[in-house]
XYZ file of C-alpha atoms in Angstrom:
521
model
C -33.019 15.848 -40.562
C -31.188 16.238 -37.294
C -31.552 12.507 -36.018
C -29.659 12.220 -39.763
C -27.011 14.540 -38.297
C -26.995 13.802 -34.765
C -25.711 10.119 -36.130
C -22.941 11.613 -39.311
C -21.410 13.371 -35.728
C -21.914 10.376 -33.302
C -20.260 7.555 -36.287
C -16.756 9.917 -36.876
C -16.553 10.246 -33.162
C -13.353 8.906 -32.291
C -14.354 6.734 -28.919
C -16.933 5.217 -30.224
C -14.065 3.502 -33.654
C -14.440 0.037 -32.157
C -19.174 -0.135 -31.841
C -21.138 0.281 -35.006
C -22.238 3.944 -33.953
C -22.986 5.376 -30.143
C -24.498 3.195 -27.909
C -28.553 4.448 -27.023
C -27.476 1.834 -23.430
C -24.924 0.319 -21.976
C -25.540 -2.834 -19.626
C -23.481 -3.797 -17.217
C -23.860 -6.934 -15.098
C -22.315 -6.607 -11.309
C -21.057 -10.828 -11.160
C -21.439 -13.259 -13.391
C -17.985 -15.317 -13.041
C -18.113 -17.971 -10.554
C -14.328 -16.568 -10.580
C -15.292 -13.713 -8.987
C -17.923 -14.787 -6.571
C -15.535 -17.111 -5.056
C -13.017 -13.793 -4.670
C -16.021 -12.242 -3.198
C -17.537 -14.997 -1.297
C -20.686 -14.268 -2.297
C -23.102 -15.351 -5.302
C -26.449 -14.433 -6.658
C -29.328 -16.611 -6.694
C -30.297 -13.647 -10.209
C -27.845 -11.138 -12.293
C -28.412 -7.429 -11.422
C -27.602 -4.579 -13.045
C -26.241 -1.038 -13.713
C -26.064 1.808 -16.128
C -22.552 3.391 -18.360
C -23.622 5.997 -20.035
C -22.632 6.644 -23.211
C -20.320 9.067 -23.197
C -18.248 6.534 -20.536
C -16.558 4.743 -24.382
C -13.745 5.377 -25.146
C -11.969 3.274 -28.281
C -8.602 1.264 -27.860
C -4.971 3.005 -27.690
C -6.380 6.063 -25.534
C -5.990 6.578 -22.167
C -8.036 6.814 -18.953
C -7.255 9.700 -16.012
C -7.022 8.933 -12.613
C -8.974 11.746 -10.999
C -6.711 13.971 -8.506
C -7.257 12.303 -4.360
C -7.845 9.051 -5.843
C -6.020 6.143 -5.169
C -8.573 2.905 -6.150
C -8.289 2.433 -9.592
C -9.221 -1.095 -11.154
C -9.649 -1.996 -14.332
C -11.868 -4.966 -15.311
C -12.107 -7.006 -18.905
C -14.896 -7.461 -19.536
C -17.147 -9.074 -23.539
C -19.640 -7.031 -24.352
C -21.882 -7.734 -26.199
C -23.499 -5.227 -29.106
C -27.307 -5.540 -29.602
C -28.301 -6.197 -33.691
C -32.509 -5.828 -34.010
C -34.789 -4.597 -31.681
C -35.736 -7.234 -27.898
C -38.047 -7.073 -25.811
C -39.529 -9.610 -24.300
C -37.109 -12.711 -26.443
C -36.600 -16.195 -25.056
C -33.910 -17.429 -23.309
C -33.626 -19.569 -26.758
C -33.768 -17.018 -29.704
C -32.011 -14.269 -27.303
C -28.452 -14.476 -28.562
C -30.331 -14.725 -32.259
C -30.297 -11.239 -31.581
C -27.088 -9.919 -30.753
C -25.190 -8.303 -34.240
C -21.400 -8.422 -31.984
C -19.271 -9.590 -30.002
C -16.017 -7.221 -28.877
C -13.151 -7.023 -25.910
C -14.263 -4.060 -23.246
C -13.169 -3.040 -20.474
C -15.291 -1.063 -17.762
C -12.998 0.423 -15.193
C -14.136 1.716 -12.558
C -12.872 4.446 -8.493
C -14.054 2.343 -5.616
C -12.600 5.760 -3.792
C -16.161 6.836 -5.221
C -18.252 3.466 -4.277
C -19.626 4.087 -0.653
C -21.846 6.694 -1.714
C -22.743 5.615 -5.344
C -25.462 2.655 -3.093
C -25.179 -0.432 -6.052
C -25.500 2.428 -9.282
C -22.074 2.952 -9.831
C -22.876 5.522 -11.927
C -19.814 8.500 -10.210
C -17.585 4.887 -9.694
C -17.354 3.801 -12.930
C -19.375 6.508 -15.455
C -16.701 8.822 -15.683
C -15.564 10.294 -19.332
C -13.019 7.464 -20.690
C -14.381 4.703 -17.968
C -16.268 2.668 -20.730
C -13.214 1.604 -23.607
C -14.319 -0.612 -26.270
C -12.748 -2.388 -29.087
C -10.735 -3.413 -31.144
C -12.285 -5.201 -33.283
C -16.245 -6.237 -34.136
C -16.882 -10.268 -34.168
C -20.091 -11.588 -36.074
C -22.158 -13.089 -33.268
C -24.165 -15.070 -35.951
C -19.994 -16.918 -36.238
C -19.755 -17.918 -32.386
C -20.596 -20.347 -30.064
C -21.092 -17.970 -26.165
C -20.451 -20.603 -24.453
C -16.485 -20.941 -25.863
C -16.049 -17.564 -25.774
C -12.508 -16.908 -24.033
C -11.569 -13.459 -22.216
C -7.705 -12.092 -21.226
C -6.580 -9.187 -19.130
C -2.965 -7.698 -19.610
C -1.372 -4.837 -17.435
C 2.127 -3.763 -18.392
C 2.200 -6.745 -20.675
C 0.984 -9.552 -17.093
C -1.236 -12.113 -17.744
C -3.900 -10.481 -14.820
C -7.341 -12.213 -16.251
C -7.274 -15.369 -18.531
C -11.216 -17.056 -17.959
C -13.816 -18.221 -20.622
C -17.317 -18.051 -20.698
C -17.785 -21.183 -19.065
C -17.547 -20.372 -15.718
C -20.223 -18.045 -16.058
C -22.947 -18.415 -13.203
C -25.659 -17.428 -16.259
C -25.091 -17.839 -19.545
C -24.751 -15.039 -22.587
C -28.195 -15.372 -23.487
C -29.694 -14.891 -19.952
C -29.153 -11.638 -19.776
C -30.450 -10.582 -23.117
C -33.731 -12.893 -22.804
C -33.550 -11.052 -18.189
C -33.193 -7.600 -19.462
C -35.811 -7.874 -22.518
C -38.513 -8.846 -20.077
C -38.166 -4.978 -18.188
C -37.459 -2.441 -21.733
C -36.439 -3.062 -25.723
C -33.109 -3.572 -26.245
C -32.361 -1.105 -28.973
C -29.446 -1.974 -32.505
C -26.603 -0.483 -31.072
C -26.469 -1.175 -27.252
C -24.537 -2.766 -25.217
C -24.129 -5.131 -22.638
C -21.414 -6.309 -20.175
C -21.416 -8.832 -19.104
C -19.080 -8.854 -16.442
C -15.139 -9.548 -15.245
C -13.475 -12.269 -14.107
C -10.903 -13.261 -10.427
C -7.908 -11.180 -11.933
C -9.651 -7.264 -11.947
C -6.955 -5.347 -9.477
C -5.991 -1.423 -9.441
C -4.600 0.296 -11.751
C -1.904 3.255 -11.184
C -0.438 5.929 -13.976
C 1.975 4.522 -16.115
C 0.662 1.087 -16.630
C -0.933 0.132 -19.503
C -3.846 -2.661 -19.632
C -4.578 -4.704 -22.562
C -8.370 -6.502 -23.710
C -8.925 -9.290 -25.585
C -11.799 -12.123 -26.692
C -11.096 -14.629 -28.891
C -12.818 -17.386 -30.134
C -12.233 -20.798 -32.751
C -14.684 -21.114 -35.068
C -14.956 -23.994 -37.811
C -13.867 -21.679 -40.361
C -10.993 -20.992 -37.835
C -9.597 -18.413 -34.523
C -11.672 -14.725 -34.349
C -10.822 -11.653 -31.921
C -11.192 -8.162 -31.146
C -7.777 -7.345 -31.080
C -6.183 -6.010 -27.952
C -7.553 -3.276 -26.587
C -5.132 -1.124 -25.306
C -5.325 2.039 -22.556
C -3.053 4.088 -21.282
C -3.607 5.549 -17.211
C -2.442 8.917 -16.267
C -2.695 11.195 -14.083
C -5.784 13.828 -14.259
C -5.121 17.677 -13.491
C -8.477 17.053 -11.235
C -10.313 16.650 -8.922
C -13.521 16.489 -7.040
C -15.597 19.870 -5.476
C -17.168 18.753 -2.079
C -19.246 21.829 -1.821
C -21.922 19.944 -4.894
C -21.201 16.164 -4.532
C -19.360 13.868 -2.396
C -15.299 13.437 -2.447
C -13.397 10.476 -3.142
C -12.848 8.276 0.184
C -11.037 4.897 -0.306
C -11.307 2.644 3.154
C -9.565 -1.223 3.671
C -13.613 -2.860 2.451
C -13.119 -0.739 -0.504
C -9.025 -1.210 -1.018
C -9.993 -5.262 -0.416
C -12.592 -5.170 -2.508
C -10.472 -2.929 -5.501
C -6.673 -4.746 -4.829
C -8.515 -8.062 -5.325
C -7.891 -10.062 -1.702
C -6.459 -8.202 1.806
C -3.266 -10.121 0.548
C -3.085 -7.311 -2.465
C -4.317 -4.637 -1.617
C -1.477 -5.063 1.801
C -3.596 -5.167 4.170
C -3.434 -7.503 7.642
C -5.041 -10.240 7.161
C -8.697 -10.482 9.309
C -6.946 -12.261 11.941
C -4.023 -11.232 12.014
C -6.185 -6.892 12.325
C -8.168 -8.502 14.958
C -4.753 -9.586 16.924
C -3.840 -6.261 16.021
C -6.901 -4.832 17.573
C -6.198 -6.608 20.605
C -3.021 -5.469 21.393
C -2.213 -3.385 24.230
C -2.432 0.091 23.310
C 1.918 1.591 23.244
C 4.192 2.187 25.152
C 4.084 5.871 26.985
C 7.156 7.860 27.057
C 6.655 10.484 30.171
C 8.245 13.388 29.178
C 10.646 13.415 32.211
C 11.513 9.293 30.573
C 12.417 10.582 27.940
C 14.819 13.768 28.946
C 16.549 10.800 30.720
C 16.822 8.172 27.333
C 17.776 11.871 25.709
C 21.592 12.036 28.408
C 21.620 9.046 28.701
C 24.604 7.724 25.609
C 23.726 4.650 23.685
C 26.679 2.585 24.782
C 25.550 3.427 28.678
C 22.202 1.565 27.760
C 23.649 -1.606 25.727
C 25.606 -2.174 29.004
C 22.620 -2.251 31.308
C 20.919 -4.065 28.221
C 23.747 -6.257 28.428
C 24.212 -6.460 32.011
C 20.187 -8.358 32.048
C 21.129 -10.939 29.677
C 20.672 -9.125 25.995
C 23.370 -8.602 24.228
C 21.495 -8.455 20.470
C 20.046 -5.282 20.878
C 21.849 -3.130 18.338
C 20.237 -2.779 14.728
C 24.101 -2.668 13.222
C 25.770 -0.737 10.148
C 23.438 1.838 10.248
C 24.611 5.671 10.802
C 22.993 9.259 11.574
C 22.765 10.998 8.896
C 23.079 13.474 11.316
C 26.129 12.436 13.408
C 25.106 15.001 16.346
C 21.204 13.920 16.496
C 19.697 11.918 19.667
C 17.077 9.910 18.879
C 14.763 8.625 20.469
C 11.078 7.003 20.687
C 8.548 4.228 19.841
C 8.851 1.720 17.856
C 6.399 1.587 14.868
C 8.144 -0.894 12.202
C 7.366 -1.330 8.024
C 9.073 -4.687 6.711
C 10.180 -4.736 3.051
C 10.084 -8.205 1.619
C 12.844 -8.579 -1.917
C 11.316 -7.102 -4.840
C 9.121 -9.910 -6.896
C 7.916 -8.233 -10.345
C 4.367 -9.525 -9.880
C 4.403 -8.658 -6.732
C 4.909 -5.613 -6.708
C 2.678 -4.969 -9.957
C 0.071 -6.438 -7.443
C 0.854 -5.281 -4.281
C 4.006 -1.818 -3.824
C 1.740 -0.025 -6.227
C -1.113 3.043 -4.740
C -1.637 3.374 -1.417
C 0.331 0.754 -0.414
C 1.837 -0.431 2.786
C 4.895 1.939 3.151
C 3.033 5.540 2.609
C 0.280 3.813 5.115
C 2.946 2.995 8.410
C 4.128 6.487 7.286
C 0.699 8.367 7.801
C -0.270 6.392 10.722
C 2.456 7.727 12.572
C 2.313 9.827 15.276
C 3.943 12.384 17.389
C 6.839 10.547 19.117
C 7.235 7.949 16.927
C 10.259 6.213 15.315
C 9.971 4.211 11.634
C 11.212 1.156 11.222
C 12.114 -0.406 8.280
C 12.912 -4.186 7.501
C 15.282 -3.672 4.767
C 16.602 -7.267 5.055
C 20.657 -4.392 4.871
C 19.674 -4.439 1.528
C 21.199 -0.793 -0.068
C 21.026 -0.981 -3.374
C 17.692 0.746 -3.048
C 15.740 3.837 -1.076
C 13.387 2.489 1.375
C 12.690 6.083 2.283
C 12.849 10.381 0.269
C 12.038 13.658 1.075
C 8.412 12.921 0.650
C 8.284 10.088 3.273
C 10.769 12.469 5.485
C 7.690 15.661 4.914
C 5.408 13.327 6.574
C 7.014 11.450 9.102
C 8.333 15.513 10.420
C 4.435 16.356 10.262
C 3.660 13.759 12.425
C 5.828 15.087 14.626
C 7.734 11.492 14.623
C 11.031 11.070 16.730
C 12.914 9.776 13.861
C 13.486 6.822 11.050
C 15.690 3.858 11.129
C 16.227 1.741 8.642
C 18.997 -0.975 7.373
C 18.599 -0.132 3.486
C 19.494 2.683 1.520
C 17.893 6.404 1.978
C 16.989 8.165 -1.522
C 16.603 11.704 -2.095
C 19.501 12.191 0.355
C 19.717 15.492 0.508
C 16.507 16.686 0.728
C 15.302 14.160 3.555
C 18.645 15.870 5.377
C 17.101 19.244 4.362
C 13.934 18.212 6.290
C 16.372 17.803 9.660
C 14.510 14.759 11.191
C 16.620 12.238 12.388
C 17.195 9.423 10.351
C 19.526 6.799 10.816
C 20.420 4.085 7.718
C 22.666 1.879 6.283
C 23.667 3.546 3.316
C 22.390 6.358 0.312
C 21.207 4.877 -3.375
C 19.854 6.667 -5.766
C 17.241 4.151 -6.943
C 13.631 3.598 -6.432
C 12.384 0.870 -4.345
C 10.967 -0.421 -6.449
C 14.480 -2.128 -7.386
C 14.868 -4.150 -4.735
C 12.077 -4.295 -1.990
C 8.138 -4.578 -2.280
C 6.985 -3.026 1.077
C 5.110 -5.407 2.181
C 3.084 -5.054 6.641
C 3.806 -2.990 8.749
C 3.163 -2.844 12.760
C 4.378 -6.380 12.997
C 7.256 -8.045 14.656
C 10.422 -7.587 12.234
C 13.777 -7.631 12.176
C 16.137 -4.653 10.881
C 20.387 -4.867 11.167
C 20.262 -7.993 13.227
C 18.183 -7.081 15.861
C 13.619 -7.853 16.573
C 12.151 -4.731 16.196
C 8.374 -4.770 17.942
C 5.539 -2.090 17.425
C 5.785 -0.559 21.337
C 9.824 -1.641 21.712
C 12.089 2.129 22.849
C 14.970 2.953 20.166
C 17.662 4.737 20.833
C 19.888 6.852 18.746
C 23.062 8.227 18.889
C 26.720 8.543 16.974
C 27.655 5.639 18.154
C 24.504 3.917 16.733
C 20.590 2.270 17.017
C 19.432 0.314 20.032
C 15.651 -1.494 21.178
C 14.800 -1.649 24.737
C 11.824 -3.987 25.373
C 9.482 -1.364 26.919
C 9.216 -3.315 30.186
C 13.020 -2.150 30.610
C 13.326 1.195 30.609
C 12.727 3.169 33.849
C 14.829 1.251 35.289
C 17.742 0.546 32.693
C 18.212 4.499 31.460
C 18.255 4.788 35.356
C 21.352 2.694 36.077
C 22.736 3.833 32.408
C 22.502 6.983 34.083
C 23.828 6.811 37.723
C 26.794 5.230 35.117
C 27.371 7.867 33.002
C 27.706 9.992 36.654
C 30.244 7.355 37.551
C 32.075 7.351 34.819
C 33.119 10.431 34.302
C 34.089 11.424 37.569
C 36.738 8.489 36.678
C 37.152 10.252 33.561
C 37.902 13.209 35.552
C 40.638 12.044 37.706
C 42.139 9.789 34.917
C 43.075 12.756 33.321
C 43.943 14.498 37.122
C 46.838 11.601 35.761
C 45.638 8.486 37.810
C 46.058 5.293 36.962
C 43.977 2.297 34.929
C 44.714 -0.424 38.064
C 41.998 -0.101 40.978
C 39.885 3.223 39.794
C 38.556 1.594 36.803
C 36.247 -0.626 37.441
C 36.629 1.675 40.770
C 37.690 -1.227 43.649
C 36.524 -0.749 47.328
C 39.060 2.231 48.044
C 38.152 4.562 45.099
C 34.377 3.702 45.250
C 34.284 5.478 48.448
C 36.348 8.212 48.067
C 34.044 8.988 44.989
C 30.598 8.087 47.466
C 31.854 10.574 49.754
C 32.311 13.345 47.541
C 29.889 16.523 47.543
C 27.376 15.806 44.648
C 27.460 19.847 44.461
C 30.790 20.818 44.960
C 33.632 20.823 41.856
C 35.829 17.706 42.254
C 38.682 19.993 42.718
C 37.608 20.610 46.915
C 35.955 17.473 46.990
C 37.627 15.459 50.369
C 38.483 12.918 48.138
C 40.731 15.037 46.638
C 42.132 16.969 49.855
C 43.304 13.513 50.672
C 45.511 12.658 47.559
């Protein structure tokens, strides 16, 4: 009686609407398509498997929650096989006859939780709703298992398109192999792996998976299995288990490549590791730079042959702010929808760059002078302030202008704009040489800004440049007083030998009214 009751309940459960009933077992393949193996750089000699709980099954049209504190929820479009009759120790030749149905599946996984699962995928792939299956069952007897096609779309863009001809192992081998170890029972499901193209999705994304084939009687299809990603309200309790952790290795696997994950190529990363530590501004040097105007610093750089050191087209959000710090860099490229889909969401380079900011650093953003979308908002400004950063410079626009202004950190930008980043930009890379406002900026350069603008000073020149600028500033201040007293500019600005002698013999600790040169006048 209880068995009949359970069966009736399961049949009515909407989670299993795409299946004959609740499966007793769900067995998934780790790596099966040649395209995916090439992407991962390894090709298994034999299939390997993991189990998923039947409680993870979901029907088409549902949602999947990305838990609080995670970033790497990835889809995997797959072909699902539904076993029709008890199967134990069957040969490769007879294995396919034990499959009743074929349909579409999505083997979602949280790469943030994968490190502590050691390949079992219990937590990373066993969550409620992590195995959508459906929408319709295709009679396996009508199909040639070597000619099935699998396609996946994200927000309407085709991201996976492969056939079973690309499988490393034929579908029948999974059935024959598993049946050596345990009985496959009617209703059990085998998820047969995913081809290249699996990647990360974020709340708001819609993922669709379809399996189809051509039979002697015409085309057949599973229909599209649709799942919408939503942000969950719950996270994980570290007191009872492992917490999510996203490493660059996990990001690369989840997104499908280092480039898609916003990570530097391995060779570039190695070069970064070999780069000397950024220039350190001592308290004394920082104090001098805070006293020196950018106009004076610019003049000293020009004397040394450096004319292209001003970041043009930017203005201070707080007119009285003085900006002094060591450059960190972030580069945006023009928006291209497919690249933004693959590269712009989740923990993208923009967020990683701001998380990497340290005390006294300035985030300098290359936005190509494009002010048609924001490159900085109040949350990122608050993150920079909390990190102790000295400020932000962008040749693009600021979004949430009043909110950013309220944070109080010095910000120099091209303009304000209400649109989000994705309207015009894709955050692409950070900590590399960039062009901002017509100036080349490298990580470690010294950035100084005031009401006149922002300039870039090579670290090797900064001490001599600021010392000379302060000397010249004192000199110009003295000249200004003389002009205010009615002196003519001729011979005074710039000073000739006579005025230079009078300037140099002044009493440094006295006012100009009591200095010898004043008495001589």
